[in-house]
Amino acid sequence: MRKWIHGFKIDADRCIGCLACMRTCPTQAVRVRDGRAGLLSELCIDCGSCLKVCPTGAIYATTRSLDEVSKFKFKVAVPSPVLFGQFPANVTPGHIVEGLKSMGFDAVWIFTAEIELANRAIREYVQSWKGKLPLITSSCPVIVRLVQVAYPGMVDQLIHLETPRELAGRELKRKYSEELGISKDEIAAIYVTSCQAKTISIIEPAEGVKSDLDGATGIADVYNGILASAQSRKETNDQKALTAKLLRSESLFEWDMSEGQHRNLHGYRYMSLTGLSNIIRVFDDIEKGKLRNIDFLECYACWGGCLNGNLTVDNLYISHAKLKRLMSELPKDDPELAAEVERRFEGKEFYAKAPILPRSVEGGMGGLKERIKRIMEAEAVLADLPGLDCGLCGAPDCTTQAKDIAAGDARKCDCVFLSEDRMNHLRRIYLKGKQDSNLNS
Amino acid sequence: MAEELFRKSFSILSCNFDKAGENTTEIKALLKSLDFNPDIIRRVVVVAFEAEMNVVMYANRGRMDFVITDEEIRIDITDEGPGIPDIKQAMQEGYSTATDEMREMGFGFGMGLPNIKKHSDFLEIKSDVGKGTTVMAGIRLVPDA
Ligand SMILES: Nc1ncnc2c1ncn2[C@@H]1O[C@H](COP(=O)(O)OP(=O)(O)O)[C@@H](O)[C@H]1O
Ligand code: SF4
Ligand code: SF4
Ligand SMILES: [Mg+2]
């Protein structure tokens, strides 16, 4: 089975085998076989939950360093709207743009126009859709991967449109290559991201195509640089006008936010969901045909939306309040922007490059009879296991362990209830030198 | 004769809205680990869920058999309950005898049986008023080319 690229690594030396990551993973992608966590790559949806719960930092994010893009002639930062809500009030959008430039970017592309373009495309898509409902947003890469791995029957319901960040990458290359007379390949579009997952969506898009962005850097990675640059700058009084010029419209802050599509999909039966566990519950209902009368589901894996992504700096609620304040300073509608969106909408360049297909995962080997034999074996094994889901065998629950055994990836004697040896083995791993004195007390 | 490859039985408790649909969830997991085509899984899941819910809502108790043969995937449900006096009427879209309480919980829109019909390749309903109902629905498997 092929290996998928993920945005983190597990450092075996720092892993203490505490089982926290295995227990939290929503897709059962982690095993802790010999006191060390290991990943089943094809099941991982890059949600980052395991990173968050690891108590020793053994699971660590692998962001690409900006040095790798130095080979490009012209580097453009494409900041997530979330970036603008991360700083103290005296650090204005103008300062943020200057800060990014001070860190080596030649230009900064704020994608309000692409958001409005995507919004219009979404409206048209929802209106003309004849297939299964509800339609589901495809901006959060974790949600796209969750559907591919765990809800393969729903892949058609993911809206088949490019995200604004991808549209931005394409447009800025077109514009700068014309303006500067250089080839598109010499321009790097670097997304300033709220999370690991979006980095992965650039390196390995879910549709199996090439992204129009060339890499990503975390908000947390540029934060200090921007702050330092802003503090060295004198206060100027035209910041308000500059804010409006840079950000263009409040619709910038309606993307990647909880209830962001509220205004755009007015009149449709619309539901906004954040937090992976809530989303999984609703997806289970959709799969059974239980959730009816909803046209559109907006889903963000992070509780509260991208403001709460794992590479953000400020607290969700504080940054939310800051964005609301910024929004109040921005125009609702800008004629120039509207004209641009109108013109670009006619070009219809907003469809995704390829369909999103289910990710082939477990049990795919052999013909139907062979596969059935394997699940019958798993059922039989499961009947012999205690059903406590203690995790000491190295699988997150007894059902998963039974499947692993039937597939030949684990053994029945990995269960501490069935094997004294396994218990002794774990004692050696987890109690280290302490066991002798403990056993005698 | 079709060769039966797999069978699993589940019991269904009436009025247990809390746990309603759990058998269907298990069936879905089984189909997924068998790597069936997502569209087939989706159809079986809708059929199983609606049929299971009808027992939860209207009958006293029931049993669901999930069967795979080399030709089809089938859901057989037998219940002890009031039965369906007019099956043709029950099959109509929107027809429902669900209580207001059930509707508040999001069930009882009269789309269950029509949905089973729509998502299955064959459906057979037999009912004895006062005794119970059997529903047999399934999806034909096209043999691997
Ligand atoms: N197993 C059953 N036992 C008794 N009555 C049933 C059973 N299944 C369906 N019915 C009757 O058929 C009607 C239509 O069923 P269905 O199409 O599933 O819609 P709903 O469950 O929303 O009412 C039900 O309201 C009920 O009166
Ligand atoms: S990132 Fe999420 S899906 Fe991947 S292993 Fe960690 S918890 Fe599981
Ligand atoms: S909700 Fe946003 S920040 Fe969180 S994983 Fe999804 S895209 Fe990333
Ligand atoms: Mg029903």
PDB file of N, CA, C and O in Angstrom, chain B residues 11-76:
ATOM      1  N   SER B  11     -30.643  -8.364  17.159  1.00  0.00           N
ATOM      2  CA  SER B  11     -32.000  -8.186  17.663  1.00  0.00           C
ATOM      3  C   SER B  11     -32.297  -6.697  17.771  1.00  0.00           C
ATOM      4  O   SER B  11     -31.406  -5.884  18.003  1.00  0.00           O
ATOM      5  N   ILE B  12     -33.540  -6.351  17.546  1.00  0.00           N
ATOM      6  CA  ILE B  12     -33.933  -4.941  17.560  1.00  0.00           C
ATOM      7  C   ILE B  12     -34.954  -4.732  18.663  1.00  0.00           C
ATOM      8  O   ILE B  12     -35.943  -5.451  18.761  1.00  0.00           O
ATOM      9  N   LEU B  13     -34.698  -3.750  19.503  1.00  0.00           N
ATOM     10  CA  LEU B  13     -35.618  -3.450  20.593  1.00  0.00           C
ATOM     11  C   LEU B  13     -36.552  -2.318  20.197  1.00  0.00           C
ATOM     12  O   LEU B  13     -36.132  -1.338  19.604  1.00  0.00           O
ATOM     13  N   SER B  14     -37.789  -2.463  20.559  1.00  0.00           N
ATOM     14  CA  SER B  14     -38.758  -1.442  20.222  1.00  0.00           C
ATOM     15  C   SER B  14     -38.549  -0.195  21.088  1.00  0.00           C
ATOM     16  O   SER B  14     -38.113  -0.291  22.231  1.00  0.00           O
ATOM     17  N   CYS B  15     -38.871   0.947  20.542  1.00  0.00           N
ATOM     18  CA  CYS B  15     -38.844   2.231  21.267  1.00  0.00           C
ATOM     19  C   CYS B  15     -37.473   2.637  21.781  1.00  0.00           C
ATOM     20  O   CYS B  15     -37.362   3.585  22.549  1.00  0.00           O
ATOM     21  N   ASN B  16     -36.439   1.921  21.382  1.00  0.00           N
ATOM     22  CA  ASN B  16     -35.112   2.285  21.859  1.00  0.00           C
ATOM     23  C   ASN B  16     -34.470   3.291  20.898  1.00  0.00           C
ATOM     24  O   ASN B  16     -33.603   2.959  20.110  1.00  0.00           O
ATOM     25  N   PHE B  17     -34.907   4.533  21.001  1.00  0.00           N
ATOM     26  CA  PHE B  17     -34.447   5.544  20.050  1.00  0.00           C
ATOM     27  C   PHE B  17     -32.990   5.920  20.285  1.00  0.00           C
ATOM     28  O   PHE B  17     -32.302   6.378  19.404  1.00  0.00           O
ATOM     29  N   ASP B  18     -32.579   5.735  21.515  1.00  0.00           N
ATOM     30  CA  ASP B  18     -31.218   6.067  21.890  1.00  0.00           C
ATOM     31  C   ASP B  18     -30.205   5.239  21.109  1.00  0.00           C
ATOM     32  O   ASP B  18     -29.235   5.741  20.572  1.00  0.00           O
ATOM     33  N   LYS B  19     -30.468   3.947  21.043  1.00  0.00           N
ATOM     34  CA  LYS B  19     -29.530   3.029  20.398  1.00  0.00           C
ATOM     35  C   LYS B  19     -29.942   2.742  18.955  1.00  0.00           C
ATOM     36  O   LYS B  19     -29.303   1.951  18.281  1.00  0.00           O
ATOM     37  N   ALA B  20     -31.019   3.387  18.519  1.00  0.00           N
ATOM     38  CA  ALA B  20     -31.530   3.097  17.186  1.00  0.00           C
ATOM     39  C   ALA B  20     -30.472   3.348  16.137  1.00  0.00           C
ATOM     40  O   ALA B  20     -29.772   4.354  16.179  1.00  0.00           O
ATOM     41  N   GLY B  21     -30.325   2.430  15.222  1.00  0.00           N
ATOM     42  CA  GLY B  21     -29.372   2.622  14.132  1.00  0.00           C
ATOM     43  C   GLY B  21     -28.012   2.013  14.402  1.00  0.00           C
ATOM     44  O   GLY B  21     -27.157   1.996  13.531  1.00  0.00           O
ATOM     45  N   GLU B  22     -27.789   1.495  15.612  1.00  0.00           N
ATOM     46  CA  GLU B  22     -26.462   0.940  15.909  1.00  0.00           C
ATOM     47  C   GLU B  22     -26.164  -0.318  15.100  1.00  0.00           C
ATOM     48  O   GLU B  22     -25.029  -0.553  14.711  1.00  0.00           O
ATOM     49  N   ASN B  23     -27.203  -1.117  14.860  1.00  0.00           N
ATOM     50  CA  ASN B  23     -26.986  -2.312  14.036  1.00  0.00           C
ATOM     51  C   ASN B  23     -26.570  -1.913  12.630  1.00  0.00           C
ATOM     52  O   ASN B  23     -25.698  -2.537  12.028  1.00  0.00           O
ATOM     53  N   THR B  24     -27.217  -0.865  12.144  1.00  0.00           N
ATOM     54  CA  THR B  24     -26.873  -0.372  10.816  1.00  0.00           C
ATOM     55  C   THR B  24     -25.422   0.099  10.783  1.00  0.00           C
ATOM     56  O   THR B  24     -24.695  -0.153   9.817  1.00  0.00           O
ATOM     57  N   THR B  25     -25.000   0.767  11.846  1.00  0.00           N
ATOM     58  CA  THR B  25     -23.618   1.224  11.915  1.00  0.00           C
ATOM     59  C   THR B  25     -22.657   0.045  11.830  1.00  0.00           C
ATOM     60  O   THR B  25     -21.628   0.097  11.165  1.00  0.00           O
ATOM     61  N   GLU B  26     -23.038  -1.054  12.490  1.00  0.00           N
ATOM     62  CA  GLU B  26     -22.177  -2.230  12.459  1.00  0.00           C
ATOM     63  C   GLU B  26     -22.146  -2.853  11.059  1.00  0.00           C
ATOM     64  O   GLU B  26     -21.090  -3.289  10.588  1.00  0.00           O
ATOM     65  N   ILE B  27     -23.292  -2.875  10.426  1.00  0.00           N
ATOM     66  CA  ILE B  27     -23.359  -3.407   9.063  1.00  0.00           C
ATOM     67  C   ILE B  27     -22.490  -2.580   8.125  1.00  0.00           C
ATOM     68  O   ILE B  27     -21.745  -3.101   7.289  1.00  0.00           O
ATOM     69  N   LYS B  28     -22.559  -1.278   8.310  1.00  0.00           N
ATOM     70  CA  LYS B  28     -21.732  -0.385   7.480  1.00  0.00           C
ATOM     71  C   LYS B  28     -20.250  -0.699   7.668  1.00  0.00           C
ATOM     72  O   LYS B  28     -19.495  -0.804   6.701  1.00  0.00           O
ATOM     73  N   ALA B  29     -19.859  -0.886   8.934  1.00  0.00           N
ATOM     74  CA  ALA B  29     -18.444  -1.181   9.205  1.00  0.00           C
ATOM     75  C   ALA B  29     -18.044  -2.499   8.545  1.00  0.00           C
ATOM     76  O   ALA B  29     -16.953  -2.612   7.974  1.00  0.00           O
ATOM     77  N   LEU B  30     -18.928  -3.489   8.615  1.00  0.00           N
ATOM     78  CA  LEU B  30     -18.628  -4.779   7.984  1.00  0.00           C
ATOM     79  C   LEU B  30     -18.456  -4.624   6.474  1.00  0.00           C
ATOM     80  O   LEU B  30     -17.497  -5.115   5.888  1.00  0.00           O
ATOM     81  N   LEU B  31     -19.387  -3.902   5.860  1.00  0.00           N
ATOM     82  CA  LEU B  31     -19.314  -3.724   4.407  1.00  0.00           C
ATOM     83  C   LEU B  31     -18.062  -2.965   4.016  1.00  0.00           C
ATOM     84  O   LEU B  31     -17.438  -3.234   2.995  1.00  0.00           O
ATOM     85  N   LYS B  32     -17.706  -2.010   4.881  1.00  0.00           N
ATOM     86  CA  LYS B  32     -16.509  -1.235   4.573  1.00  0.00           C
ATOM     87  C   LYS B  32     -15.260  -2.087   4.669  1.00  0.00           C
ATOM     88  O   LYS B  32     -14.380  -2.007   3.824  1.00  0.00           O
ATOM     89  N   SER B  33     -15.204  -2.922   5.704  1.00  0.00           N
ATOM     90  CA  SER B  33     -13.991  -3.735   5.781  1.00  0.00           C
ATOM     91  C   SER B  33     -13.977  -4.814   4.708  1.00  0.00           C
ATOM     92  O   SER B  33     -12.934  -5.390   4.428  1.00  0.00           O
ATOM     93  N   LEU B  34     -15.121  -5.070   4.094  1.00  0.00           N
ATOM     94  CA  LEU B  34     -15.129  -5.982   2.948  1.00  0.00           C
ATOM     95  C   LEU B  34     -14.816  -5.262   1.642  1.00  0.00           C
ATOM     96  O   LEU B  34     -14.792  -5.872   0.576  1.00  0.00           O
ATOM     97  N   ASP B  35     -14.604  -3.936   1.764  1.00  0.00           N
ATOM     98  CA  ASP B  35     -14.209  -3.139   0.602  1.00  0.00           C
ATOM     99  C   ASP B  35     -15.240  -3.157  -0.517  1.00  0.00           C
ATOM    100  O   ASP B  35     -14.896  -3.168  -1.692  1.00  0.00           O
ATOM    101  N   PHE B  36     -16.525  -3.164  -0.160  1.00  0.00           N
ATOM    102  CA  PHE B  36     -17.554  -3.035  -1.184  1.00  0.00           C
ATOM    103  C   PHE B  36     -17.518  -1.633  -1.758  1.00  0.00           C
ATOM    104  O   PHE B  36     -17.096  -0.685  -1.085  1.00  0.00           O
ATOM    105  N   ASN B  37     -18.000  -1.517  -2.957  1.00  0.00           N
ATOM    106  CA  ASN B  37     -18.102  -0.238  -3.625  1.00  0.00           C
ATOM    107  C   ASN B  37     -18.973   0.722  -2.778  1.00  0.00           C
ATOM    108  O   ASN B  37     -20.003   0.342  -2.253  1.00  0.00           O
ATOM    109  N   PRO B  38     -18.510   1.982  -2.611  1.00  0.00           N
ATOM    110  CA  PRO B  38     -19.192   2.931  -1.725  1.00  0.00           C
ATOM    111  C   PRO B  38     -20.667   3.100  -2.051  1.00  0.00           C
ATOM    112  O   PRO B  38     -21.481   3.298  -1.150  1.00  0.00           O
ATOM    113  N   ASP B  39     -21.017   3.019  -3.302  1.00  0.00           N
ATOM    114  CA  ASP B  39     -22.408   3.207  -3.656  1.00  0.00           C
ATOM    115  C   ASP B  39     -23.267   2.052  -3.136  1.00  0.00           C
ATOM    116  O   ASP B  39     -24.373   2.260  -2.644  1.00  0.00           O
ATOM    117  N   ILE B  40     -22.746   0.842  -3.219  1.00  0.00           N
ATOM    118  CA  ILE B  40     -23.462  -0.321  -2.676  1.00  0.00           C
ATOM    119  C   ILE B  40     -23.607  -0.165  -1.165  1.00  0.00           C
ATOM    120  O   ILE B  40     -24.688  -0.348  -0.604  1.00  0.00           O
ATOM    121  N   ILE B  41     -22.517   0.234  -0.507  1.00  0.00           N
ATOM    122  CA  ILE B  41     -22.572   0.411   0.945  1.00  0.00           C
ATOM    123  C   ILE B  41     -23.652   1.420   1.309  1.00  0.00           C
ATOM    124  O   ILE B  41     -24.485   1.188   2.173  1.00  0.00           O
ATOM    125  N   ARG B  42     -23.651   2.518   0.598  1.00  0.00           N
ATOM    126  CA  ARG B  42     -24.614   3.572   0.886  1.00  0.00           C
ATOM    127  C   ARG B  42     -26.042   3.052   0.745  1.00  0.00           C
ATOM    128  O   ARG B  42     -26.899   3.302   1.584  1.00  0.00           O
ATOM    129  N   ARG B  43     -26.298   2.291  -0.300  1.00  0.00           N
ATOM    130  CA  ARG B  43     -27.655   1.793  -0.522  1.00  0.00           C
ATOM    131  C   ARG B  43     -28.050   0.796   0.577  1.00  0.00           C
ATOM    132  O   ARG B  43     -29.153   0.872   1.121  1.00  0.00           O
ATOM    133  N   VAL B  44     -27.146  -0.122   0.904  1.00  0.00           N
ATOM    134  CA  VAL B  44     -27.470  -1.105   1.948  1.00  0.00           C
ATOM    135  C   VAL B  44     -27.746  -0.387   3.273  1.00  0.00           C
ATOM    136  O   VAL B  44     -28.680  -0.733   4.004  1.00  0.00           O
ATOM    137  N   VAL B  45     -26.934   0.629   3.559  1.00  0.00           N
ATOM    138  CA  VAL B  45     -27.078   1.339   4.820  1.00  0.00           C
ATOM    139  C   VAL B  45     -28.448   2.023   4.918  1.00  0.00           C
ATOM    140  O   VAL B  45     -29.122   1.962   5.949  1.00  0.00           O
ATOM    141  N   VAL B  46     -28.892   2.637   3.841  1.00  0.00           N
ATOM    142  CA  VAL B  46     -30.204   3.292   3.858  1.00  0.00           C
ATOM    143  C   VAL B  46     -31.303   2.249   4.080  1.00  0.00           C
ATOM    144  O   VAL B  46     -32.193   2.423   4.920  1.00  0.00           O
ATOM    145  N   VAL B  47     -31.221   1.142   3.349  1.00  0.00           N
ATOM    146  CA  VAL B  47     -32.232   0.082   3.475  1.00  0.00           C
ATOM    147  C   VAL B  47     -32.259  -0.459   4.911  1.00  0.00           C
ATOM    148  O   VAL B  47     -33.322  -0.551   5.539  1.00  0.00           O
ATOM    149  N   ALA B  48     -31.079  -0.773   5.450  1.00  0.00           N
ATOM    150  CA  ALA B  48     -31.018  -1.361   6.790  1.00  0.00           C
ATOM    151  C   ALA B  48     -31.544  -0.379   7.833  1.00  0.00           C
ATOM    152  O   ALA B  48     -32.308  -0.745   8.722  1.00  0.00           O
ATOM    153  N   PHE B  49     -31.132   0.876   7.706  1.00  0.00           N
ATOM    154  CA  PHE B  49     -31.531   1.864   8.705  1.00  0.00           C
ATOM    155  C   PHE B  49     -33.042   2.080   8.719  1.00  0.00           C
ATOM    156  O   PHE B  49     -33.673   2.065   9.766  1.00  0.00           O
ATOM    157  N   GLU B  50     -33.629   2.244   7.556  1.00  0.00           N
ATOM    158  CA  GLU B  50     -35.073   2.496   7.499  1.00  0.00           C
ATOM    159  C   GLU B  50     -35.858   1.286   8.003  1.00  0.00           C
ATOM    160  O   GLU B  50     -36.828   1.434   8.742  1.00  0.00           O
ATOM    161  N   ALA B  51     -35.414   0.103   7.613  1.00  0.00           N
ATOM    162  CA  ALA B  51     -36.130  -1.103   8.028  1.00  0.00           C
ATOM    163  C   ALA B  51     -35.984  -1.302   9.538  1.00  0.00           C
ATOM    164  O   ALA B  51     -36.943  -1.653  10.234  1.00  0.00           O
ATOM    165  N   GLU B  52     -34.782  -1.030  10.054  1.00  0.00           N
ATOM    166  CA  GLU B  52     -34.544  -1.162  11.479  1.00  0.00           C
ATOM    167  C   GLU B  52     -35.405  -0.151  12.254  1.00  0.00           C
ATOM    168  O   GLU B  52     -36.030  -0.474  13.262  1.00  0.00           O
ATOM    169  N   MET B  53     -35.443   1.070  11.755  1.00  0.00           N
ATOM    170  CA  MET B  53     -36.210   2.119  12.434  1.00  0.00           C
ATOM    171  C   MET B  53     -37.699   1.797  12.480  1.00  0.00           C
ATOM    172  O   MET B  53     -38.379   2.123  13.452  1.00  0.00           O
ATOM    173  N   ASN B  54     -38.206   1.169  11.430  1.00  0.00           N
ATOM    174  CA  ASN B  54     -39.629   0.841  11.452  1.00  0.00           C
ATOM    175  C   ASN B  54     -39.961  -0.145  12.562  1.00  0.00           C
ATOM    176  O   ASN B  54     -41.025  -0.068  13.176  1.00  0.00           O
ATOM    177  N   VAL B  55     -39.043  -1.052  12.844  1.00  0.00           N
ATOM    178  CA  VAL B  55     -39.276  -1.974  13.956  1.00  0.00           C
ATOM    179  C   VAL B  55     -39.211  -1.205  15.278  1.00  0.00           C
ATOM    180  O   VAL B  55     -40.070  -1.354  16.149  1.00  0.00           O
ATOM    181  N   VAL B  56     -38.202  -0.345  15.398  1.00  0.00           N
ATOM    182  CA  VAL B  56     -38.065   0.460  16.622  1.00  0.00           C
ATOM    183  C   VAL B  56     -39.330   1.275  16.860  1.00  0.00           C
ATOM    184  O   VAL B  56     -39.829   1.366  17.981  1.00  0.00           O
ATOM    185  N   MET B  57     -39.862   1.836  15.785  1.00  0.00           N
ATOM    186  CA  MET B  57     -41.000   2.748  15.949  1.00  0.00           C
ATOM    187  C   MET B  57     -42.340   2.045  16.107  1.00  0.00           C
ATOM    188  O   MET B  57     -43.171   2.461  16.890  1.00  0.00           O
ATOM    189  N   TYR B  58     -42.570   0.990  15.313  1.00  0.00           N
ATOM    190  CA  TYR B  58     -43.937   0.471  15.257  1.00  0.00           C
ATOM    191  C   TYR B  58     -44.138  -0.909  15.871  1.00  0.00           C
ATOM    192  O   TYR B  58     -45.252  -1.264  16.190  1.00  0.00           O
ATOM    193  N   ALA B  59     -43.055  -1.699  15.993  1.00  0.00           N
ATOM    194  CA  ALA B  59     -43.277  -3.081  16.440  1.00  0.00           C
ATOM    195  C   ALA B  59     -42.874  -3.258  17.906  1.00  0.00           C
ATOM    196  O   ALA B  59     -42.410  -2.325  18.555  1.00  0.00           O
ATOM    197  N   ASN B  60     -43.048  -4.474  18.411  1.00  0.00           N
ATOM    198  CA  ASN B  60     -42.677  -4.747  19.805  1.00  0.00           C
ATOM    199  C   ASN B  60     -41.234  -5.213  19.923  1.00  0.00           C
ATOM    200  O   ASN B  60     -40.512  -4.830  20.812  1.00  0.00           O
ATOM    201  N   ARG B  61     -40.851  -6.094  19.008  1.00  0.00           N
ATOM    202  CA  ARG B  61     -39.448  -6.504  18.936  1.00  0.00           C
ATOM    203  C   ARG B  61     -39.198  -7.122  17.569  1.00  0.00           C
ATOM    204  O   ARG B  61     -40.153  -7.438  16.851  1.00  0.00           O
ATOM    205  N   GLY B  62     -37.938  -7.254  17.249  1.00  0.00           N
ATOM    206  CA  GLY B  62     -37.672  -7.806  15.921  1.00  0.00           C
ATOM    207  C   GLY B  62     -36.264  -8.350  15.790  1.00  0.00           C
ATOM    208  O   GLY B  62     -35.442  -8.226  16.706  1.00  0.00           O
ATOM    209  N   ARG B  63     -36.008  -8.966  14.652  1.00  0.00           N
ATOM    210  CA  ARG B  63     -34.705  -9.546  14.395  1.00  0.00           C
ATOM    211  C   ARG B  63     -34.286  -9.154  12.991  1.00  0.00           C
ATOM    212  O   ARG B  63     -35.090  -9.169  12.058  1.00  0.00           O
ATOM    213  N   MET B  64     -33.027  -8.787  12.873  1.00  0.00           N
ATOM    214  CA  MET B  64     -32.529  -8.395  11.556  1.00  0.00           C
ATOM    215  C   MET B  64     -31.405  -9.337  11.152  1.00  0.00           C
ATOM    216  O   MET B  64     -30.465  -9.551  11.915  1.00  0.00           O
ATOM    217  N   ASP B  65     -31.513  -9.912   9.982  1.00  0.00           N
ATOM    218  CA  ASP B  65     -30.444 -10.753   9.454  1.00  0.00           C
ATOM    219  C   ASP B  65     -29.767 -10.031   8.293  1.00  0.00           C
ATOM    220  O   ASP B  65     -30.437  -9.588   7.362  1.00  0.00           O
ATOM    221  N   PHE B  66     -28.471  -9.944   8.400  1.00  0.00           N
ATOM    222  CA  PHE B  66     -27.681  -9.326   7.328  1.00  0.00           C
ATOM    223  C   PHE B  66     -26.983 -10.468   6.597  1.00  0.00           C
ATOM    224  O   PHE B  66     -26.223 -11.213   7.200  1.00  0.00           O
ATOM    225  N   VAL B  67     -27.311 -10.629   5.341  1.00  0.00           N
ATOM    226  CA  VAL B  67     -26.849 -11.803   4.606  1.00  0.00           C
ATOM    227  C   VAL B  67     -26.085 -11.394   3.343  1.00  0.00           C
ATOM    228  O   VAL B  67     -26.522 -10.510   2.605  1.00  0.00           O
ATOM    229  N   ILE B  68     -24.957 -12.047   3.138  1.00  0.00           N
ATOM    230  CA  ILE B  68     -24.250 -11.845   1.865  1.00  0.00           C
ATOM    231  C   ILE B  68     -24.168 -13.191   1.153  1.00  0.00           C
ATOM    232  O   ILE B  68     -23.756 -14.186   1.745  1.00  0.00           O
ATOM    233  N   THR B  69     -24.612 -13.242  -0.082  1.00  0.00           N
ATOM    234  CA  THR B  69     -24.403 -14.436  -0.900  1.00  0.00           C
ATOM    235  C   THR B  69     -23.512 -14.027  -2.062  1.00  0.00           C
ATOM    236  O   THR B  69     -23.157 -12.857  -2.196  1.00  0.00           O
ATOM    237  N   ASP B  70     -23.170 -14.988  -2.908  1.00  0.00           N
ATOM    238  CA  ASP B  70     -22.347 -14.596  -4.049  1.00  0.00           C
ATOM    239  C   ASP B  70     -23.147 -13.792  -5.072  1.00  0.00           C
ATOM    240  O   ASP B  70     -22.594 -13.271  -6.023  1.00  0.00           O
ATOM    241  N   GLU B  71     -24.465 -13.664  -4.838  1.00  0.00           N
ATOM    242  CA  GLU B  71     -25.287 -12.916  -5.789  1.00  0.00           C
ATOM    243  C   GLU B  71     -25.882 -11.624  -5.249  1.00  0.00           C
ATOM    244  O   GLU B  71     -26.236 -10.733  -6.006  1.00  0.00           O
ATOM    245  N   GLU B  72     -26.010 -11.542  -3.922  1.00  0.00           N
ATOM    246  CA  GLU B  72     -26.712 -10.378  -3.387  1.00  0.00           C
ATOM    247  C   GLU B  72     -26.324 -10.063  -1.942  1.00  0.00           C
ATOM    248  O   GLU B  72     -25.748 -10.904  -1.239  1.00  0.00           O
ATOM    249  N   ILE B  73     -26.647  -8.841  -1.541  1.00  0.00           N
ATOM    250  CA  ILE B  73     -26.581  -8.474  -0.123  1.00  0.00           C
ATOM    251  C   ILE B  73     -28.027  -8.237   0.299  1.00  0.00           C
ATOM    252  O   ILE B  73     -28.765  -7.524  -0.385  1.00  0.00           O
ATOM    253  N   ARG B  74     -28.421  -8.860   1.411  1.00  0.00           N
ATOM    254  CA  ARG B  74     -29.834  -8.837   1.757  1.00  0.00           C
ATOM    255  C   ARG B  74     -30.024  -8.454   3.213  1.00  0.00           C
ATOM    256  O   ARG B  74     -29.211  -8.798   4.079  1.00  0.00           O
ATOM    257  N   ILE B  75     -31.114  -7.743   3.476  1.00  0.00           N
ATOM    258  CA  ILE B  75     -31.513  -7.462   4.850  1.00  0.00           C
ATOM    259  C   ILE B  75     -32.864  -8.144   5.057  1.00  0.00           C
ATOM    260  O   ILE B  75     -33.828  -7.841   4.351  1.00  0.00           O
ATOM    261  N   ASP B  76     -32.915  -9.102   5.981  1.00  0.00           N
ATOM    262  CA  ASP B  76     -34.189  -9.762   6.306  1.00  0.00           C
ATOM    263  C   ASP B  76     -34.606  -9.320   7.695  1.00  0.00           C
ATOM    264  O   ASP B  76     -33.861  -9.527   8.653  1.00  0.00           O
TER     265      ASP B  76
END
